[in-house]
Tab-separated table of C-alpha atoms in Angstrom:
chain	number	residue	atom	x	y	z
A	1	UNK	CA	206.989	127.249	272.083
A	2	UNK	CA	207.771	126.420	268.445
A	3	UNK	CA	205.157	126.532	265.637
A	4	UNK	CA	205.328	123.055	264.224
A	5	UNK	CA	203.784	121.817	261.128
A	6	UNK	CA	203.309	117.543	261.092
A	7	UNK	CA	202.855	116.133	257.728
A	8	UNK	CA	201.502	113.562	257.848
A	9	UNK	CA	201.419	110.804	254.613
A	10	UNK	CA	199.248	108.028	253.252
A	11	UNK	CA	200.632	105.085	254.706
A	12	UNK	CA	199.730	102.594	257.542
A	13	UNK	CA	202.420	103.764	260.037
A	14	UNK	CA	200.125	107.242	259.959
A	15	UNK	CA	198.657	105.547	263.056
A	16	UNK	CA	201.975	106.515	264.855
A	17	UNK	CA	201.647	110.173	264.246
A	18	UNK	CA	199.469	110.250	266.437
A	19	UNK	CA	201.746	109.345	268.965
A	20	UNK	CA	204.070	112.167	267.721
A	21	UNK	CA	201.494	114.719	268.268
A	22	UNK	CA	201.222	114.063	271.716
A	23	UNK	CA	204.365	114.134	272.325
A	24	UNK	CA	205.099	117.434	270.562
A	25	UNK	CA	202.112	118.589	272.347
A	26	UNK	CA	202.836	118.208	275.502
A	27	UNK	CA	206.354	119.342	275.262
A	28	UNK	CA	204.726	123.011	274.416
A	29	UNK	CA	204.530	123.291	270.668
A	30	UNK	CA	201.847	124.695	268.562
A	31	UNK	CA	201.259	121.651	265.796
A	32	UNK	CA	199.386	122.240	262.553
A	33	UNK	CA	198.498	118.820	260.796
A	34	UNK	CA	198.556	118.934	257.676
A	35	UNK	CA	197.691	115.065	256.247
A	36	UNK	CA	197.221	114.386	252.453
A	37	UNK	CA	194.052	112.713	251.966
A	38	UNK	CA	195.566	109.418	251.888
A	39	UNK	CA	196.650	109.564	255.321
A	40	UNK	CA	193.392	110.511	256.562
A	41	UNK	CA	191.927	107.000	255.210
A	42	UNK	CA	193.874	105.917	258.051
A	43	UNK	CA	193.495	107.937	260.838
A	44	UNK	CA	190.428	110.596	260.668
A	45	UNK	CA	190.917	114.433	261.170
A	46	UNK	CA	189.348	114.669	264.298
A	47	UNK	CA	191.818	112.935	266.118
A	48	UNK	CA	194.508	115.419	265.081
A	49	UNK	CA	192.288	118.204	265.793
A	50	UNK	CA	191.317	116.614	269.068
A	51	UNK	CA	194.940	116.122	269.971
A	52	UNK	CA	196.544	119.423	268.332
A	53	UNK	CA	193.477	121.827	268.968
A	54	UNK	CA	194.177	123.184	265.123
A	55	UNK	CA	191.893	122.552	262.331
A	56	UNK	CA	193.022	119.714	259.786
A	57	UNK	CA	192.782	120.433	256.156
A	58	UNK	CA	194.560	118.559	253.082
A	59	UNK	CA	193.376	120.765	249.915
A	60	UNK	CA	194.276	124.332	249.012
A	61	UNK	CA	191.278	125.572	247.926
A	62	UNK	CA	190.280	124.886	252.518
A	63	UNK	CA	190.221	128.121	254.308
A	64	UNK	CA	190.952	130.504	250.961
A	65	UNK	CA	190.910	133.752	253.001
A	66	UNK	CA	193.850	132.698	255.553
A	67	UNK	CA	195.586	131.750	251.735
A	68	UNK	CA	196.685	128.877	254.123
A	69	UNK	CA	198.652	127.093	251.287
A	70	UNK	CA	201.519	130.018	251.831
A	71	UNK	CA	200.924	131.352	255.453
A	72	UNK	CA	201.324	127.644	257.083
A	73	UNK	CA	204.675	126.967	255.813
A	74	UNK	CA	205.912	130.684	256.114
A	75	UNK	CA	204.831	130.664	259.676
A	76	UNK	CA	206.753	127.113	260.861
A	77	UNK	CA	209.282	126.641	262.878
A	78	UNK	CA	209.744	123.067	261.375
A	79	UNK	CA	208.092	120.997	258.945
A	80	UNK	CA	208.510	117.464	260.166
A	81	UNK	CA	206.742	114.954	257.839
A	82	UNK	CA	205.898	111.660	259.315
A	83	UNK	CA	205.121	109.281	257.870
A	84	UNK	CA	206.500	110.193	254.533
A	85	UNK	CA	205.677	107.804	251.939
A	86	UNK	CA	207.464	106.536	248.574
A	87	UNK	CA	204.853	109.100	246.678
A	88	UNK	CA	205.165	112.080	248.806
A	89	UNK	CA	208.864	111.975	248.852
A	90	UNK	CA	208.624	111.968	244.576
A	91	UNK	CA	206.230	114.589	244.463
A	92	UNK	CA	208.523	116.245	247.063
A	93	UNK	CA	211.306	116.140	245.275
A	94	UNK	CA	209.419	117.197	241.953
A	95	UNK	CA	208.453	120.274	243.394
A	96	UNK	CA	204.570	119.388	243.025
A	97	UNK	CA	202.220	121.306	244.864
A	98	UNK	CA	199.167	119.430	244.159
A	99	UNK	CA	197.732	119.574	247.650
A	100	UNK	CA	197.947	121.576	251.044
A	101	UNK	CA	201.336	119.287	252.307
A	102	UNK	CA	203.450	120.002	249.076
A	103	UNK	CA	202.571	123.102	248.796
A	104	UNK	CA	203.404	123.915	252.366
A	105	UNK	CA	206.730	122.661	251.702
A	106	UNK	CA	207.493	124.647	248.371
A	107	UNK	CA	206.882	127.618	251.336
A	108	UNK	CA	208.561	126.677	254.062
A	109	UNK	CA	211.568	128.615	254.666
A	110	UNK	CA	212.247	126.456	258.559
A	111	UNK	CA	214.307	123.275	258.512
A	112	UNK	CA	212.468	120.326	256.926
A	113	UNK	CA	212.377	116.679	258.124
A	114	UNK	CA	211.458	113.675	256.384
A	115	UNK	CA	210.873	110.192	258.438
A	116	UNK	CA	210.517	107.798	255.509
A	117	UNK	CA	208.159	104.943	256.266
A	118	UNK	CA	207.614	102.000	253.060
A	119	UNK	CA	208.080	98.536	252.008
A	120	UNK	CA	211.933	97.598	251.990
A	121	UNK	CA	211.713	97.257	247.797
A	122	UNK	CA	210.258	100.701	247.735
A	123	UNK	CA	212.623	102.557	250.244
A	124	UNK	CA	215.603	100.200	247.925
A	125	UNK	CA	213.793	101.443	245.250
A	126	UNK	CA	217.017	103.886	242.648
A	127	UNK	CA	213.873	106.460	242.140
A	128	UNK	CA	213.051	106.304	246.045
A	129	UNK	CA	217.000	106.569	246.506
A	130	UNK	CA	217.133	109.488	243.653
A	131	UNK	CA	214.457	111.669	245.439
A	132	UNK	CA	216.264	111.334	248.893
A	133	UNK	CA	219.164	112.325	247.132
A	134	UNK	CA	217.523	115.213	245.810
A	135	UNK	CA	215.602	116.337	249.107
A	136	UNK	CA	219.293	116.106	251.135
A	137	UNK	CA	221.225	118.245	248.391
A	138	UNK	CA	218.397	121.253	249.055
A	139	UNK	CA	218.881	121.142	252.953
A	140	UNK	CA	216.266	118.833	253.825
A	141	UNK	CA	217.099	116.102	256.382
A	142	UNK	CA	215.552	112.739	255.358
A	143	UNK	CA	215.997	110.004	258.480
A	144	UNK	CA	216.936	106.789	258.041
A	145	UNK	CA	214.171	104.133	258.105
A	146	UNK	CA	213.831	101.589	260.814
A	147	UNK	CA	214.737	98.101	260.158
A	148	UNK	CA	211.656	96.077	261.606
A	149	UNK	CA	208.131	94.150	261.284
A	150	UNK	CA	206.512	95.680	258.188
A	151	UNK	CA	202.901	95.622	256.752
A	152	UNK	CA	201.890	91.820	256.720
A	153	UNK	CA	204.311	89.367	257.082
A	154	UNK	CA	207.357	91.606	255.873
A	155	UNK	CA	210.516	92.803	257.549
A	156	UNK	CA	213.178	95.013	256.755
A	157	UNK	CA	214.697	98.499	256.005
A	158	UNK	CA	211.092	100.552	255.785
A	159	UNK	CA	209.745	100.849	259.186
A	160	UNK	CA	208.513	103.985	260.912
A	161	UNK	CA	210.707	104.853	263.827
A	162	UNK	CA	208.883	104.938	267.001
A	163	UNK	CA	207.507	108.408	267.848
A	164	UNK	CA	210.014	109.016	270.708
A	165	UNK	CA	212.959	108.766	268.937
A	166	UNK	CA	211.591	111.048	265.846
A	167	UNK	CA	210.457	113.563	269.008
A	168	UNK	CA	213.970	113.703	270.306
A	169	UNK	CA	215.221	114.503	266.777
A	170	UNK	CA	212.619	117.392	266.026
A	171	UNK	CA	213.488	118.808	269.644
A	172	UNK	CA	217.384	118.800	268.394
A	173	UNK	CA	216.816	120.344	265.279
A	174	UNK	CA	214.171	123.068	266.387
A	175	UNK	CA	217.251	124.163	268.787
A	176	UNK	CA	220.368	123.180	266.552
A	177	UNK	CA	219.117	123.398	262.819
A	178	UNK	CA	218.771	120.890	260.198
A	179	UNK	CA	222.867	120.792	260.495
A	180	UNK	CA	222.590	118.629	263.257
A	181	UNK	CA	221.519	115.694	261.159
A	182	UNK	CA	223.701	116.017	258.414
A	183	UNK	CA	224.497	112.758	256.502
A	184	UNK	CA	228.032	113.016	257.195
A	185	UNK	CA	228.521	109.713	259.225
A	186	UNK	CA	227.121	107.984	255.882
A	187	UNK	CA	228.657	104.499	255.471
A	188	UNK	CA	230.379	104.928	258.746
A	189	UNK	CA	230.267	101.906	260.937
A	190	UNK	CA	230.193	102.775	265.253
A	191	UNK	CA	230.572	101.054	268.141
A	192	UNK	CA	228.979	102.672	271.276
A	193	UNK	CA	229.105	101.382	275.072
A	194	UNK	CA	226.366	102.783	277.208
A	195	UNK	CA	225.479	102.422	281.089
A	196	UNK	CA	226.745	101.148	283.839
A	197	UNK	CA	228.131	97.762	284.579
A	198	UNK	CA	226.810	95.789	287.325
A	199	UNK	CA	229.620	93.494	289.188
A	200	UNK	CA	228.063	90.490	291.326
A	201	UNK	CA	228.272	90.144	295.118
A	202	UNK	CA	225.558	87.606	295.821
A	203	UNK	CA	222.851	86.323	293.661
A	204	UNK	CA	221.071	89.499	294.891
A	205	UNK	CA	223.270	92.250	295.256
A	206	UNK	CA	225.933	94.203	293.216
A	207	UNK	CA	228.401	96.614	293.481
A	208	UNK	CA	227.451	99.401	290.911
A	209	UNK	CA	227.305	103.182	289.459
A	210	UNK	CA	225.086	105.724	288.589
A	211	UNK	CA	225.040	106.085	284.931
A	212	UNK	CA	221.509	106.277	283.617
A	213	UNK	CA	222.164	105.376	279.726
A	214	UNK	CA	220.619	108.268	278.415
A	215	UNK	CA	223.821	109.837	276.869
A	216	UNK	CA	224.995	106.958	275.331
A	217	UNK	CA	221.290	106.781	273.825
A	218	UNK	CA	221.618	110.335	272.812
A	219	UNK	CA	224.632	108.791	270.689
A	220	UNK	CA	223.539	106.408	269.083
A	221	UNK	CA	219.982	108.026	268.283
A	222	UNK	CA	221.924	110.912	266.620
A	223	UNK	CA	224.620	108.538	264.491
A	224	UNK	CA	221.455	106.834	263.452
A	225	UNK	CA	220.411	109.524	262.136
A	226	UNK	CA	223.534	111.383	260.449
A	227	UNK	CA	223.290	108.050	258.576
A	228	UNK	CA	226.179	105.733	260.473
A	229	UNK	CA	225.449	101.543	261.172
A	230	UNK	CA	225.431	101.648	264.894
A	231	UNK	CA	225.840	98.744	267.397
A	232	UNK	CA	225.461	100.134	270.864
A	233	UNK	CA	226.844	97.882	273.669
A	234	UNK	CA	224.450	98.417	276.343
A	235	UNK	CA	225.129	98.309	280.285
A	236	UNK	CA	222.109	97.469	282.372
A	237	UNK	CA	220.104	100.329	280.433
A	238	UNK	CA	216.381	99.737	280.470
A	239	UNK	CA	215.325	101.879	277.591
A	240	UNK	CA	213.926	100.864	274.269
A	241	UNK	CA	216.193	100.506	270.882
A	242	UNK	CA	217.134	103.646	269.602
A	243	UNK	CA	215.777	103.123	265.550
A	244	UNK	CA	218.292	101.900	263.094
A	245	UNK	CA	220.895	100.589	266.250
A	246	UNK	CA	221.555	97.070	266.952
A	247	UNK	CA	221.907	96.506	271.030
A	248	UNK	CA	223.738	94.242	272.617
A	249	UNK	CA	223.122	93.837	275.938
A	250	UNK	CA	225.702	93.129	278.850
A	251	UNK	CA	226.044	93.490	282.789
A	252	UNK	CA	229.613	92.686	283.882
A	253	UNK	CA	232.675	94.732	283.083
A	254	UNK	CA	234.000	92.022	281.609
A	255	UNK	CA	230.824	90.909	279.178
A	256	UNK	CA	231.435	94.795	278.118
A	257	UNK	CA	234.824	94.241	277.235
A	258	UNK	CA	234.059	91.418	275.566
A	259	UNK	CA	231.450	92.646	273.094
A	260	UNK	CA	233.357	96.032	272.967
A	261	UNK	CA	236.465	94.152	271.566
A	262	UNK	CA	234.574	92.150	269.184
A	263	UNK	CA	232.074	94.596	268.012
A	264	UNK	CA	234.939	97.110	267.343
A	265	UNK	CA	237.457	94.683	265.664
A	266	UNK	CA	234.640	93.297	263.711
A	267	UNK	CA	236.316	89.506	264.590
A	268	UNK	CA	233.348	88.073	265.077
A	269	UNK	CA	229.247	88.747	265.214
A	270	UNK	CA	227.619	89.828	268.821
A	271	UNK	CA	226.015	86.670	268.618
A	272	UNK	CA	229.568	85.274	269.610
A	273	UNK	CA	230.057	87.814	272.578
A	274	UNK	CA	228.163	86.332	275.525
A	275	UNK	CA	224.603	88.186	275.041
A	276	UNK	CA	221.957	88.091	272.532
A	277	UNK	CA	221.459	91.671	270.711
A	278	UNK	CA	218.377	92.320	271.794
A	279	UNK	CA	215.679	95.166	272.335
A	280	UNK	CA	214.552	96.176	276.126
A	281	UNK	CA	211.300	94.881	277.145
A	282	UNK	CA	209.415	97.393	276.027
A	283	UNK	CA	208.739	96.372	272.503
A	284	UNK	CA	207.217	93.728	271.016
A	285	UNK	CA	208.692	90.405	270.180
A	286	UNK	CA	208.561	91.153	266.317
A	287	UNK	CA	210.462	94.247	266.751
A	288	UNK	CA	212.813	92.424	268.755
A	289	UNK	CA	213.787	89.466	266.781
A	290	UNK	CA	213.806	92.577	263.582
A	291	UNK	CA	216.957	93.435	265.138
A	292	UNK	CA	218.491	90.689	263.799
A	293	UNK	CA	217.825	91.686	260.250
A	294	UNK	CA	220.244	94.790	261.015
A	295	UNK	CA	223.702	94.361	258.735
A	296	UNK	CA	226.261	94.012	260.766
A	297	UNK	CA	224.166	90.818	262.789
A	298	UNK	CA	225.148	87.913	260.352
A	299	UNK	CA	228.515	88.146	260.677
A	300	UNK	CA	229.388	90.636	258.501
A	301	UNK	CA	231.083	92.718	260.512
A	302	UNK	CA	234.366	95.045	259.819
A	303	UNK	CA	235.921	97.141	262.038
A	304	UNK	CA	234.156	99.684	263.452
A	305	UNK	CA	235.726	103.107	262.057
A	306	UNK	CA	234.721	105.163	265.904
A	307	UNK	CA	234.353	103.514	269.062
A	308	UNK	CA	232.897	105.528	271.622
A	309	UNK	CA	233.038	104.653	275.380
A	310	UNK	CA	230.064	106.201	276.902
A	311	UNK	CA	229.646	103.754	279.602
A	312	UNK	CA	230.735	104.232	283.252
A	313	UNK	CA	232.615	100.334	283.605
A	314	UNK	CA	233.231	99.285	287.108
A	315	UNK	CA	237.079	99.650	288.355
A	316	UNK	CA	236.745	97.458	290.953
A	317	UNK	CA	234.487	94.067	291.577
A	318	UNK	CA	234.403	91.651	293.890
A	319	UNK	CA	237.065	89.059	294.621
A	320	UNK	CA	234.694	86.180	295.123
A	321	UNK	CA	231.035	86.013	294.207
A	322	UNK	CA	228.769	84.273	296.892
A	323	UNK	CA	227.058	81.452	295.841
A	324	UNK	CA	223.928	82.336	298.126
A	325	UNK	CA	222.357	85.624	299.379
A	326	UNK	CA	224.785	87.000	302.115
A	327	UNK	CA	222.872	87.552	305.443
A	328	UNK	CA	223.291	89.692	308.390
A	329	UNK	CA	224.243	87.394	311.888
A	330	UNK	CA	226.361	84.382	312.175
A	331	UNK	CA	229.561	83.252	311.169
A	332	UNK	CA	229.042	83.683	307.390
A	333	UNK	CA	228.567	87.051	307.709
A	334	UNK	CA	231.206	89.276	305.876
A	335	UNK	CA	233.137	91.651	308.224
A	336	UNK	CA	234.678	93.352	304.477
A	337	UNK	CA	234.837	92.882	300.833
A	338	UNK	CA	237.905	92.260	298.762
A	339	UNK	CA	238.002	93.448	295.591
A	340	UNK	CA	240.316	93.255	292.702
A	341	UNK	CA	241.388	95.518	289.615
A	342	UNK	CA	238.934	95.173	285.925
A	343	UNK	CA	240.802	95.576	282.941
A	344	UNK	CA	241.018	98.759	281.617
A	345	UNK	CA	238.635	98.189	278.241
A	346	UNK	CA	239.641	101.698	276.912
A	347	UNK	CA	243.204	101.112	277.354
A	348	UNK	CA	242.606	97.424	275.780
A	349	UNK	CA	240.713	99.064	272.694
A	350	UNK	CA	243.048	101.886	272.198
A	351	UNK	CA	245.979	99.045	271.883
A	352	UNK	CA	244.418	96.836	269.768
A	353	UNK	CA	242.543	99.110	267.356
A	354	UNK	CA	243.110	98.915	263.212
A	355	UNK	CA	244.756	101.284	261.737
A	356	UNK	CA	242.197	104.539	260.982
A	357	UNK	CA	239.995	103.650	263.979
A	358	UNK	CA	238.895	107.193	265.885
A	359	UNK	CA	238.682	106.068	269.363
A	360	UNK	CA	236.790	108.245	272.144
A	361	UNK	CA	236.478	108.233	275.554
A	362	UNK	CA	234.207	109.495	278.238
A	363	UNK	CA	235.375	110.668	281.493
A	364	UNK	CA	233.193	111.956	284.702
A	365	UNK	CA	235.566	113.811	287.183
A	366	UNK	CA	235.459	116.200	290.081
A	367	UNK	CA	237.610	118.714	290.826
A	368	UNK	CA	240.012	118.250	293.958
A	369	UNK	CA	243.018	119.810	296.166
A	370	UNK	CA	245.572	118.386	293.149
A	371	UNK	CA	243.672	119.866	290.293
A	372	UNK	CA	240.233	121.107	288.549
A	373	UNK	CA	238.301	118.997	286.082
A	374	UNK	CA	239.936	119.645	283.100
A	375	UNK	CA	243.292	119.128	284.796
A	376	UNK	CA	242.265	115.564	285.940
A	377	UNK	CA	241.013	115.038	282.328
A	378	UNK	CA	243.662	116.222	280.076
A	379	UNK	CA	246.297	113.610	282.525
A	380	UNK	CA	243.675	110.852	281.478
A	381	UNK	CA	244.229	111.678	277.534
A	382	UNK	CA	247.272	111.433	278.013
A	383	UNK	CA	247.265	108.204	280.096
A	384	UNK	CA	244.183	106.362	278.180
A	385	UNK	CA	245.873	106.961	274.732
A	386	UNK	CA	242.553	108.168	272.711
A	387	UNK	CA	242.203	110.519	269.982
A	388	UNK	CA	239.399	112.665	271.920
A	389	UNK	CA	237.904	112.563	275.648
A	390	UNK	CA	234.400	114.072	276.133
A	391	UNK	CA	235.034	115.600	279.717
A	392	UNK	CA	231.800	115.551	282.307
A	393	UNK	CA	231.401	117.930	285.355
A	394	UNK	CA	229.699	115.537	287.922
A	395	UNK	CA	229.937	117.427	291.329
A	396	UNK	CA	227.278	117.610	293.289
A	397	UNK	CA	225.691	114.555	290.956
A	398	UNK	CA	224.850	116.463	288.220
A	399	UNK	CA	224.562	114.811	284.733
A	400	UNK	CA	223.278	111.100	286.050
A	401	UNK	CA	219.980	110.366	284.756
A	402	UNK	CA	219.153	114.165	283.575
A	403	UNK	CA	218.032	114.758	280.102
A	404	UNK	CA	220.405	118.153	280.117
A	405	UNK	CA	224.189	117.609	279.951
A	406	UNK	CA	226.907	120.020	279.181
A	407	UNK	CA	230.650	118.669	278.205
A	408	UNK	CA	234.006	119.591	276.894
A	409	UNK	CA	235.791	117.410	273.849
A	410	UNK	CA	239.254	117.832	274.392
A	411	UNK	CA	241.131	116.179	271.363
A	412	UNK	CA	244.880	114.767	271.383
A	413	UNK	CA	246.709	117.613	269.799
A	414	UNK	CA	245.236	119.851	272.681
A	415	UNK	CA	242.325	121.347	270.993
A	416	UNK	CA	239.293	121.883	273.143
A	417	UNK	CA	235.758	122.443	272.367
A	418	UNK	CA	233.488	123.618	274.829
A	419	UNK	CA	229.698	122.315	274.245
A	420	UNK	CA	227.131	124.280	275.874
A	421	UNK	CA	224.374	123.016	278.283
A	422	UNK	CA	221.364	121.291	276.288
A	423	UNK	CA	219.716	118.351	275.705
A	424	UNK	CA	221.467	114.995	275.738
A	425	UNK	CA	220.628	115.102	272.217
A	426	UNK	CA	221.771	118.242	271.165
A	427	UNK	CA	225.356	117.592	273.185
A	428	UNK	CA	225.762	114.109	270.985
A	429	UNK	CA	225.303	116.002	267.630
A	430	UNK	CA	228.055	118.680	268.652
A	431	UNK	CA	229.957	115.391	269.909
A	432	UNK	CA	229.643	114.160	266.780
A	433	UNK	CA	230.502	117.068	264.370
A	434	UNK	CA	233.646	116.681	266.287
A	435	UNK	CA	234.087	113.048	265.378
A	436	UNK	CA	232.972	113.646	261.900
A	437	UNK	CA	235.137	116.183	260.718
A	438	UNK	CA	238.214	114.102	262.442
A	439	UNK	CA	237.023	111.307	260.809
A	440	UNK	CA	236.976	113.003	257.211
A	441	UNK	CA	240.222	114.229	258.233
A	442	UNK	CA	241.276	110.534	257.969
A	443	UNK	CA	243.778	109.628	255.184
């Protein structure tokens, strides 16, 4: 159990920390809330005492004995501040300590998050930009904002991520550090596939695989958050938008290679690759048509500098694709299936990919009589071409649709690097200080 202080800022998207205290809650933490008195004009203290089962106070001069203006950030495991506004990242970065929350932080000595939540001229704003600036060089990590329905009318860059997504984040950095968010993917533009393709049979059934999504998500949550523009080409995944990514949502193997080559060429927009970018069903329809106010939607794309494939594509699919639901009895019932060869979309991308482009693949074995895992994996390296493979142990079904993975990155020049069991999360930020320093490797 981690001792978790929430910040919480004076701005309408305090409604949604809330939402974050549950969920920190229930996975085991202690939470102190520590609103400014803004904040609590929108959401009263008893609901975070209610939820947290901690007293709420916002001045210094509350609960003088316990000197509680030093002891609660000296005692944290994390300080995650959500929402935090325009003015509290200023006085922040200032050093102010004109109330309980910025003096908490002047004596916090854990990792310190930010999740920036404003009107897009604000978060634009070179004084907002400035103070993240400053906040990042001391160590602190300050998130991205979503791009989505704003106060009023407004959309844009400014919007609070949704409190699963900034839970996933405070879980990685309570067990990786604040280094697992670094802004090193900054200006970076990735492609990621995620899922599993679906190929047709009938109008009801399909020939398919087991990959959940949730690795892929991991993926793109993280890159998100290290600072990258994201598109993540999504396979039959029925989760919501990760914040900050731009989905684009396919079934076939061959709608996957479609978007994949387009999205990582930067040819054309997704709009142009067979499926609408879109979020999952889950959100609301402002959220999802917000999506489209991500960069890289209006066609003004470039090639992607890493393309990941995450998702388990189909090898195989049907040779013919009944017009009408097969049925059992009589003579149109099939006595086998023929099926023919997909492309190979990692081969394809690896052969047609710019000059500078990372490439990465994914690959789930099993050992066998010929070889072990790693001896199946390194032949595919070879074979696929890519510049790193992130190897997956899936005997006995492990890995599919379990939030714990555990993974081995073994590069083209032979290197290997072992990642440890964790979180889905924690295993894409290790991915991805792989790909990073690669990446700033590149001439």
């Amino acid at each position: 159990m981690a001792q978790i202080v929430l910040g919480v800022g004076g701005g309408v998207a305090a409604y949604k920390s809330a939402l974050l205290l549950r969920a920190l809650t229930e996975s085991g933490h202690d939470v102190r809330v520590v609103p400014t008195a803004s904040a609590l004009r929108f959401v009263g203290a008893a609901t975070f005492e209610a939820l947290s089962g901690n007293p709420v106070s916002t001045e210094v001069w509350d609960d003088v004995p316990e000197v509680a203006h030093v002891r609660i950030g000296q005692r944290a495991d994390l300080v995650l501040v959500n929402p935090a506004t325009a003015d509290l990242l200023a006085r922040a970065a200032a050093g102010r300590a004109d109330d309980l929350l910025t003096a908490t932080l002047l004596t916090a000595h854990c990792p310190v998050v930010f999740v920036p939540a404003m009107h897009t001229e604000m978060w634009l704003h070179p004084a907002t930009q400035d103070n993240v600036a400053t906040l990042r060089r001391r160590g602190a990590v300050v998130l991205p904002p979503a791009v989505g329905r704003l106060t009023g009318p407004d959309s844009g860059p400014g919007r609070l991520p949704e409190p699963a997504d900034v839970a996933a984040l405070a879980e990685l950095v309570l067990s990786a550090g604040a280094g697992a968010l670094a802004p090193d993917l900054s200006g970076r533009r990735v492609v990621i596939s995620a899922g599993g393709t679906r190929e047709p049979l009938d109008p009801v059934r399909f020939l398919g695989n087991r990959s959940s999504g949730l690795q892929g998500w991991a993926l793109a949550r993280v890159a998100a958050a290290r600072g990258a523009e994201v598109v993540l080409v999504a396979a039959n995944v029925d989760l919501p938008a990760p914040f900050g990514v731009r989905v684009v949502r396919v079934e076939t193997a061959e709608e996957l290679r479609l978007a994949m080559s387009s999205e990582s060429s930067g040819r054309q927009s997704s709009e142009s690759s067979g499926r609408q970018p879109s979020e999952s069903s889950g959100r609301q329809p402002a959220e999802s048509s917000a999506q489209d106010a991500l960069p890289l939607a209006r066609g003004e794309a470039r090639p992607a500098d890493v393309v990941v494939m995450a998702a388990a594509v189909a090898d195989f699919r049907p040779a013919t694709v009944a017009g009408s639901k097969l049925k059992k009895g009589g003579a149109a019932e099939p006595s086998s299936v023929e099926l023919v060869r997909n492309p190979d979309v990692l081969v394809e991308l690896v052969a047609a990919r710019p000059a500078g482009q990372l490439v990465v693949g994914f690959a789930a074995e099993t050992g066998d009589a010929e070889g072990d895992v790693l001896t199946h994996a390194r032949a595919k390296l070879a074979r696929k071409g890519v510049d790193l493979l992130v190897v997956n142990d899936v005997s006995a079904g492990r890995v599919f649709g379990r939030t714990e993975n555990e993974v081995t990155v073994l590069a083209a020049d032979g290197s290997a690097t072992a990642v440890p069991a964790g979180r889905k999360d924690a295993v894409a930020a290790a991915i991805w200080d792989v790909v990073a320093d690669r990446v700033a490797r590149q001439p």
